Short mmCIF file of C-alpha atoms in Angstrom, two decimals:
data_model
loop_
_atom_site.label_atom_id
_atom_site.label_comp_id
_atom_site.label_asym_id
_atom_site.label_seq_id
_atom_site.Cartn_x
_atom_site.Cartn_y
_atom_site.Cartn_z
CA UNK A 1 37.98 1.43 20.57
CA UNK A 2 35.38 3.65 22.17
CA UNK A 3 34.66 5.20 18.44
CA UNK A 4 34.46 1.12 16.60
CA UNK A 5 31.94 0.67 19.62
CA UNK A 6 29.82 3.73 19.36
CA UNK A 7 29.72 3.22 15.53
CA UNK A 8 28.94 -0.77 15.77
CA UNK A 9 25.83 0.50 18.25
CA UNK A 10 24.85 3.34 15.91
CA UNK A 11 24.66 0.69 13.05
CA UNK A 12 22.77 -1.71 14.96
CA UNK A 13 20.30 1.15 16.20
CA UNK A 14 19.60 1.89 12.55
CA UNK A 15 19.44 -1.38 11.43
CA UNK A 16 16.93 -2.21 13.90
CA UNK A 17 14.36 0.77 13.56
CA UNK A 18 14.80 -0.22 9.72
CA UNK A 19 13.07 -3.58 10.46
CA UNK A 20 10.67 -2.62 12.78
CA UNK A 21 8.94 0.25 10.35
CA UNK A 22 8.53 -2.16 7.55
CA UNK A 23 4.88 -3.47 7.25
CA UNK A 24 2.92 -5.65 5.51
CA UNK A 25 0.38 -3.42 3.10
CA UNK A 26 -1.25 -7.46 2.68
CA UNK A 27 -1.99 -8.18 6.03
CA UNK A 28 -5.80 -9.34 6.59
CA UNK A 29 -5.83 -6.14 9.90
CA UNK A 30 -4.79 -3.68 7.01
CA UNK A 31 -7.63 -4.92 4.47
CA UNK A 32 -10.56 -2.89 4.41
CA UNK A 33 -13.96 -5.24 4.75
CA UNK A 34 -17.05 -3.22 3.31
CA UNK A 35 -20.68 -3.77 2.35
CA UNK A 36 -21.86 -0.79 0.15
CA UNK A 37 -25.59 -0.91 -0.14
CA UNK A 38 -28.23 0.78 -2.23
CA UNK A 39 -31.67 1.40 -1.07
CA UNK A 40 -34.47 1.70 -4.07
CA UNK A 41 -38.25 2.61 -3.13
CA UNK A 42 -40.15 1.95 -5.82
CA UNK A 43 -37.53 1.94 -8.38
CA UNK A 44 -35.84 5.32 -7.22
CA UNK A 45 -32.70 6.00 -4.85
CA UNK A 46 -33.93 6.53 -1.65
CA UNK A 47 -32.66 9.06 0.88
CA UNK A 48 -33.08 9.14 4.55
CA UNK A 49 -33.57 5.96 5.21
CA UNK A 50 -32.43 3.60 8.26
CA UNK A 51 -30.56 0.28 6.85
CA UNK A 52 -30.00 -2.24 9.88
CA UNK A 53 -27.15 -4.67 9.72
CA UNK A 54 -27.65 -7.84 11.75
CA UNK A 55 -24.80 -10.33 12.41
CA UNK A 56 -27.16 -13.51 13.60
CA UNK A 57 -29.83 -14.78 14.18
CA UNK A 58 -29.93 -15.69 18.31
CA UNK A 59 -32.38 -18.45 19.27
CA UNK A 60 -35.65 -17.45 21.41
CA UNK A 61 -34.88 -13.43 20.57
CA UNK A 62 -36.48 -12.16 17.77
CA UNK A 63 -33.27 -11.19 16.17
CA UNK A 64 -34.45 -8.85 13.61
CA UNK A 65 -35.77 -5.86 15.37
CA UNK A 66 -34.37 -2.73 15.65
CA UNK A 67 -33.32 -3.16 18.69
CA UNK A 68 -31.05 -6.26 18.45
CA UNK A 69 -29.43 -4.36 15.15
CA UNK A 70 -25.92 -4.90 15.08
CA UNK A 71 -25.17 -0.97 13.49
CA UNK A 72 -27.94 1.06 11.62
CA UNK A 73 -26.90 3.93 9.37
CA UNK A 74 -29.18 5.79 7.13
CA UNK A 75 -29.14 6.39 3.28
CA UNK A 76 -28.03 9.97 1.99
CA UNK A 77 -29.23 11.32 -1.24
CA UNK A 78 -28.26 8.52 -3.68
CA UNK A 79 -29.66 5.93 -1.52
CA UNK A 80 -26.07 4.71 -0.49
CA UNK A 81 -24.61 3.73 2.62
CA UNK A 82 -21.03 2.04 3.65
CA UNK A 83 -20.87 -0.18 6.05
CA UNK A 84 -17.07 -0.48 7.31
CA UNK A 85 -16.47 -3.96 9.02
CA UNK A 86 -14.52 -4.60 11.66
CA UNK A 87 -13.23 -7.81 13.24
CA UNK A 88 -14.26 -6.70 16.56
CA UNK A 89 -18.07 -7.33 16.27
CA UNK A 90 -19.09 -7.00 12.62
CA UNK A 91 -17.13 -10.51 11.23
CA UNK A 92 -16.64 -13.79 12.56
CA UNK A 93 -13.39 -14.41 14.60
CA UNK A 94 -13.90 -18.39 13.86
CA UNK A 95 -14.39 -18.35 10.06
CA UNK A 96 -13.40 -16.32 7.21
CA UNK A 97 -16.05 -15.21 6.03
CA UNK A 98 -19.82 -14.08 7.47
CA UNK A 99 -23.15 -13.64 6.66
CA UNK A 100 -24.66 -10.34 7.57
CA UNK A 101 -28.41 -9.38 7.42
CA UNK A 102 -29.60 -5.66 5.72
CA UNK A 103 -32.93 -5.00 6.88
CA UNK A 104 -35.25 -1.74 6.50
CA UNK A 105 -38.30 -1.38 8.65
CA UNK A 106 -41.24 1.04 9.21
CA UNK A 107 -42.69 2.80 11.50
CA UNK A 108 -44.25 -0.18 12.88
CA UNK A 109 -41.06 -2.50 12.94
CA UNK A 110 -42.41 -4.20 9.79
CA UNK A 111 -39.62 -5.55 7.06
CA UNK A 112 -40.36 -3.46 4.19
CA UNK A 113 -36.80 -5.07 2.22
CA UNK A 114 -33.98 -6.85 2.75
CA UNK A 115 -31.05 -8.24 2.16
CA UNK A 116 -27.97 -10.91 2.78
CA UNK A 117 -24.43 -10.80 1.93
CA UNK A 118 -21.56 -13.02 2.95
CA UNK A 119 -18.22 -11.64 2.88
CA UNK A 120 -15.05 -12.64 3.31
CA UNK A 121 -12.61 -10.24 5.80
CA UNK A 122 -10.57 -7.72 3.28
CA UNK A 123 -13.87 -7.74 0.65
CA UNK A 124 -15.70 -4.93 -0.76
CA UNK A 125 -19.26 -6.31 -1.98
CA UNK A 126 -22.14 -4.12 -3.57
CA UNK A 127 -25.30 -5.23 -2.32
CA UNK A 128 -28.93 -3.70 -3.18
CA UNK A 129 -32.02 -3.51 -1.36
CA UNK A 130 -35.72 -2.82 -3.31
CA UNK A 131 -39.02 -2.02 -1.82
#
């Protein structure tokens, strides 16, 4: 009896760390969201530059200064930077998809180009910005 027991709980054990390991490759947490932008200055790649992502625009805050930037990486030599999105901050929690701002500035906080791009969570878009 003891033996049909132990072997019954053995089988169960298994059966149950068999379930829980499975995943879901599909599942929206697993997707990766991404926004690979380009920055061109006068027609050429251009390296070492500061891209600012901006979520929203916030009423009474001027929204689009460095400051208020959302994440800011900077360009290496082909002009390229990745911008990995995460639910917790970078894409809307209410709504599929979101509209983020790509904005580069000068020294003086001026727009020099920029660009929007909506995405959905689990997207890759290419996105380019020109000045």
């Amino acid at each position: 009896m003891k033996i049909k027991s132990l072997l019954s709980a053995l089988f169960f054990f298994a059966l149950l760390i068999g379930f829980t390991s499975c995943s879901n490759d599909d599942s929206p947490a697993s997707l990766s969201t991404q926004v690979n932008l380009t920055v061109n200055k006068d027609g050429q790649p251009a390296s070492g530059v500061d891209v600012y992502l901006f979520k929203k625009v916030d009423v009474g805050v001027n929204s689009f200064d460095p400051f208020y930037a959302n994440k800011k990486l900077t360009t290496g030599a082909e002009g390229m930077v990745v911008f990995e999105l995460n639910e917790n901050g970078d894409l809307s929690a209410q709504t599929a998809e979101t509209t983020l701002y790509f904005k580069v500035f000068d020294e003086a906080d001026n727009v020099l180009g920029e660009t929007d791009v909506t995405i959905n969570k689990g997207e890759t878009k290419n996105a380019t910005i020109s000045y």
